[in-house]
């Protein structure tokens, strides 16, 4: 079992659809993250959860709605997206957001295409 | 603002050539430093990291990086590259301060190694 898994791996959706991305970590970590990876741009941190509480929201549009029901699972609910939201969405986890030696481990990502 | 710069966006080398990828960051305080690698079709993997101690860090697959505090740099090196090193390399810096000690990524360097 790999450390951080994401489903689906690929998703194509219309602008009026509602879909959800799922992330699961098997590392016993307390923190989980959503990132957006677009071509020729740095990874953009979207949301941070620590012990199931959202601790950071980086001015992400409300059409992206995260949910963290427990420390092992993280969802990103999508609705009324725009074509510019097409990107690779990465989930990561780490032991502790404030730990001095904290290291993030990434999942394989969901390649999202918005038509 | 905190930022991470990777000056080489695209590097092409022949096998057995030496590699050095630059990474500079903007912040003068306490930082943790990381290099991640993304092989074609695979997820981001941790290559090496620096938290404290010896500024010359050795990672997996023969890679190393040197933290030079006075230059705000953390360059990645490998004495002899192989075709299998073809990948995208990301430098990331965690700047201490704020609610979550955010991890900031560079834009990445795409390395192509020709056999």
Coordinates of C-alpha atoms in Angstrom, one line a residue:
Chain A
X1 CA 0.0 0.0 0.0
X2 CA 1.6 3.3 -1.1
X3 CA 1.7 6.1 1.4
X4 CA -0.7 8.6 -0.1
X5 CA -3.3 7.6 -2.6
X6 CA -5.6 9.7 -4.7
X7 CA -8.7 8.9 -6.7
X8 CA -9.6 9.3 -9.5
X9 CA -6.3 9.7 -11.3
X10 CA -8.0 11.4 -14.2
X11 CA -11.2 13.4 -14.3
X12 CA -12.9 15.3 -17.1
X13 CA -15.9 17.4 -16.2
X14 CA -18.1 20.1 -17.6
X15 CA -18.5 23.5 -16.0
X16 CA -21.8 22.6 -14.5
X17 CA -20.8 19.3 -13.0
X18 CA -20.2 18.5 -9.4
X19 CA -17.4 16.0 -8.6
X20 CA -15.1 15.2 -5.7
X21 CA -11.5 14.3 -5.4
X22 CA -10.4 11.8 -2.7
X23 CA -7.1 11.5 -0.9
X24 CA -6.2 8.9 1.7
X25 CA -2.9 8.6 3.6
X26 CA -1.7 5.4 5.3
X27 CA 1.2 7.0 7.1
X28 CA -0.4 7.9 10.4
X29 CA 0.1 11.6 9.8
X30 CA -1.9 14.4 11.4
X31 CA -1.7 17.0 8.6
X32 CA -3.0 16.9 5.0
X33 CA -2.8 19.4 2.2
X34 CA -4.2 20.2 -1.2
X35 CA -2.0 21.7 -3.9
X36 CA -2.7 22.8 -7.5
X37 CA 0.1 22.1 -10.1
X38 CA -0.3 24.0 -13.3
X39 CA 2.2 24.1 -16.2
X40 CA 5.1 26.5 -15.7
X41 CA 3.9 27.6 -12.3
X42 CA 5.0 26.7 -8.8
X43 CA 2.9 24.3 -6.8
X44 CA 0.2 26.4 -5.2
X45 CA -0.9 25.5 -1.8
X46 CA -4.7 25.5 -1.5
X47 CA -5.7 24.1 1.8
X48 CA -4.1 22.8 5.0
X49 CA -5.7 20.6 7.6
X50 CA -4.3 19.7 10.9
X51 CA -6.1 17.1 13.0
X52 CA -9.1 17.5 10.8
X53 CA -9.3 21.3 11.3
X54 CA -8.6 23.7 8.4
X55 CA -5.7 25.8 9.4
X56 CA -5.0 27.5 6.1
X57 CA -7.0 28.6 3.1
X58 CA -5.0 30.4 0.5
X59 CA -7.6 32.6 -1.1
X60 CA -9.1 29.7 -3.0
X61 CA -12.4 30.3 -4.9
X62 CA -15.4 28.9 -3.2
X63 CA -16.0 26.6 -6.1
X64 CA -13.4 24.4 -4.4
X65 CA -14.6 23.0 -1.1
X66 CA -12.4 20.8 1.1
X67 CA -13.5 18.3 3.6
X68 CA -11.5 16.3 6.1
X69 CA -13.7 13.8 8.0
X70 CA -10.7 12.2 9.8
X71 CA -6.9 12.5 9.8
X72 CA -6.6 9.8 7.1
X73 CA -9.0 11.2 4.5
X74 CA -9.2 14.4 2.6
X75 CA -11.7 15.4 -0.1
X76 CA -11.9 18.3 -2.5
X77 CA -15.4 18.9 -3.7
X78 CA -15.7 20.7 -7.1
X79 CA -18.6 22.6 -8.5
X80 CA -19.1 25.1 -11.4
X81 CA -15.4 25.0 -12.3
X82 CA -13.8 27.1 -15.0
X83 CA -11.5 25.8 -17.8
X84 CA -8.6 27.6 -16.1
X85 CA -9.1 25.2 -13.2
X86 CA -7.7 22.4 -15.3
X87 CA -4.5 21.2 -13.6
X88 CA -3.0 18.4 -11.6
X89 CA -4.3 18.4 -8.1
X90 CA -1.9 17.0 -5.5
X91 CA -2.6 15.8 -2.0
X92 CA 0.1 15.6 0.6
X93 CA 0.4 14.6 4.2
X94 CA 2.9 15.2 7.0
X95 CA 3.3 14.4 10.6
X96 CA 2.7 17.8 12.0
X97 CA 2.3 21.2 10.3
X98 CA 4.4 22.9 13.0
X99 CA 7.0 20.2 13.5
X100 CA 10.7 21.2 13.2
X101 CA 11.5 18.3 11.0
X102 CA 8.2 18.0 9.2
X103 CA 8.3 16.5 5.7
X104 CA 5.4 16.3 3.2
X105 CA 4.7 13.2 1.2
X106 CA 2.7 13.5 -2.0
X107 CA 0.1 11.4 -3.7
X108 CA 0.1 10.8 -7.5
X109 CA -2.4 13.5 -8.2
X110 CA -5.6 13.8 -10.1
X111 CA -5.3 15.2 -13.6
X112 CA -8.4 17.4 -13.9
X113 CA -9.7 18.7 -17.2
X114 CA -12.6 21.2 -17.2
X115 CA -14.4 21.5 -20.5
Chain B
X1 CA 7.3 38.1 0.2
X2 CA 8.8 34.7 0.6
X3 CA 9.8 33.1 -2.7
X4 CA 11.9 30.3 -4.2
X5 CA 13.7 30.7 -7.5
X6 CA 14.9 28.0 -9.7
X7 CA 16.9 29.7 -12.5
X8 CA 17.2 26.8 -14.9
X9 CA 13.8 25.9 -16.3
X10 CA 15.0 23.3 -18.8
X11 CA 18.4 21.5 -18.8
X12 CA 19.6 19.0 -21.3
X13 CA 22.6 16.9 -20.6
X14 CA 24.4 13.8 -22.0
X15 CA 24.8 10.8 -19.8
X16 CA 27.8 11.0 -17.5
X17 CA 27.8 14.8 -17.5
X18 CA 27.7 16.5 -14.1
X19 CA 24.6 18.3 -12.9
X20 CA 24.0 21.3 -10.8
X21 CA 20.5 22.9 -10.5
X22 CA 20.2 26.2 -8.8
X23 CA 17.8 27.1 -6.0
X24 CA 17.6 30.4 -4.2
X25 CA 15.2 31.7 -1.6
X26 CA 14.3 35.1 -0.4
X27 CA 13.9 34.8 3.3
X28 CA 16.7 35.4 5.8
X29 CA 15.3 33.6 8.8
X30 CA 15.1 29.9 9.8
X31 CA 14.3 27.6 6.9
X32 CA 14.0 23.9 6.1
X33 CA 15.1 23.0 2.5
X34 CA 13.9 20.2 0.3
X35 CA 14.4 18.8 -3.2
X36 CA 11.6 16.8 -4.7
X37 CA 11.7 14.9 -8.0
X38 CA 8.9 14.0 -10.3
X39 CA 9.7 11.2 -12.8
X40 CA 7.5 11.0 -16.0
X41 CA 4.1 9.8 -15.0
X42 CA 5.0 9.4 -11.3
X43 CA 4.2 11.4 -8.2
X44 CA 6.5 13.8 -6.4
X45 CA 9.1 12.0 -4.4
X46 CA 11.4 13.4 -1.7
X47 CA 15.0 13.5 -3.0
X48 CA 16.7 15.0 0.0
X49 CA 16.2 17.5 2.8
X50 CA 18.1 19.8 5.1
X51 CA 17.0 20.8 8.6
X52 CA 20.2 21.5 10.5
X53 CA 23.8 20.3 10.9
X54 CA 26.1 19.5 8.0
X55 CA 25.2 21.8 5.2
X56 CA 26.1 19.2 2.6
X57 CA 23.2 16.8 2.4
X58 CA 23.3 13.5 0.6
X59 CA 20.1 12.1 -0.8
X60 CA 18.9 9.1 -2.8
X61 CA 20.3 8.0 -6.2
X62 CA 23.6 9.8 -5.8
X63 CA 22.2 13.3 -5.4
X64 CA 23.5 15.8 -2.9
X65 CA 22.8 19.5 -2.1
X66 CA 24.7 22.1 -0.3
X67 CA 23.1 24.8 1.9
X68 CA 24.9 28.1 1.7
X69 CA 23.2 30.3 4.2
X70 CA 25.1 33.5 3.1
X71 CA 23.9 33.0 -0.4
X72 CA 20.4 31.8 0.5
X73 CA 21.0 28.9 -1.8
X74 CA 20.5 25.1 -1.8
X75 CA 21.8 23.8 -5.1
X76 CA 21.3 20.2 -6.2
X77 CA 24.3 18.3 -7.6
X78 CA 25.1 14.9 -9.1
X79 CA 28.5 14.1 -10.5
X80 CA 27.4 11.8 -13.3
X81 CA 23.8 11.7 -14.5
X82 CA 22.0 8.8 -16.1
X83 CA 19.2 8.6 -18.6
X84 CA 17.0 7.5 -15.7
X85 CA 17.5 10.9 -14.0
X86 CA 15.3 12.5 -16.7
X87 CA 12.6 14.1 -14.6
X88 CA 11.4 17.4 -13.2
X89 CA 13.1 18.7 -10.1
X90 CA 11.5 21.0 -7.5
X91 CA 13.2 22.9 -4.8
X92 CA 11.0 23.7 -1.8
X93 CA 11.6 25.8 1.3
X94 CA 9.7 25.9 4.5
X95 CA 9.9 29.4 6.0
X96 CA 9.3 29.5 9.7
X97 CA 6.7 31.8 11.0
X98 CA 2.9 32.0 10.5
X99 CA 0.3 29.5 11.4
X100 CA 1.6 26.6 9.4
X101 CA 5.2 27.2 8.4
X102 CA 4.2 27.1 4.8
X103 CA 6.2 25.1 2.2
X104 CA 6.9 27.2 -0.9
X105 CA 7.9 25.5 -4.1
X106 CA 10.0 26.8 -7.0
X107 CA 8.7 26.5 -10.6
X108 CA 10.7 23.3 -11.3
X109 CA 13.6 22.4 -13.6
X110 CA 12.9 19.9 -16.3
X111 CA 16.0 17.7 -16.8
X112 CA 16.4 15.7 -20.0
X113 CA 19.3 13.3 -20.1
X114 CA 20.3 12.0 -23.5
X115 CA 21.8 8.5 -23.8

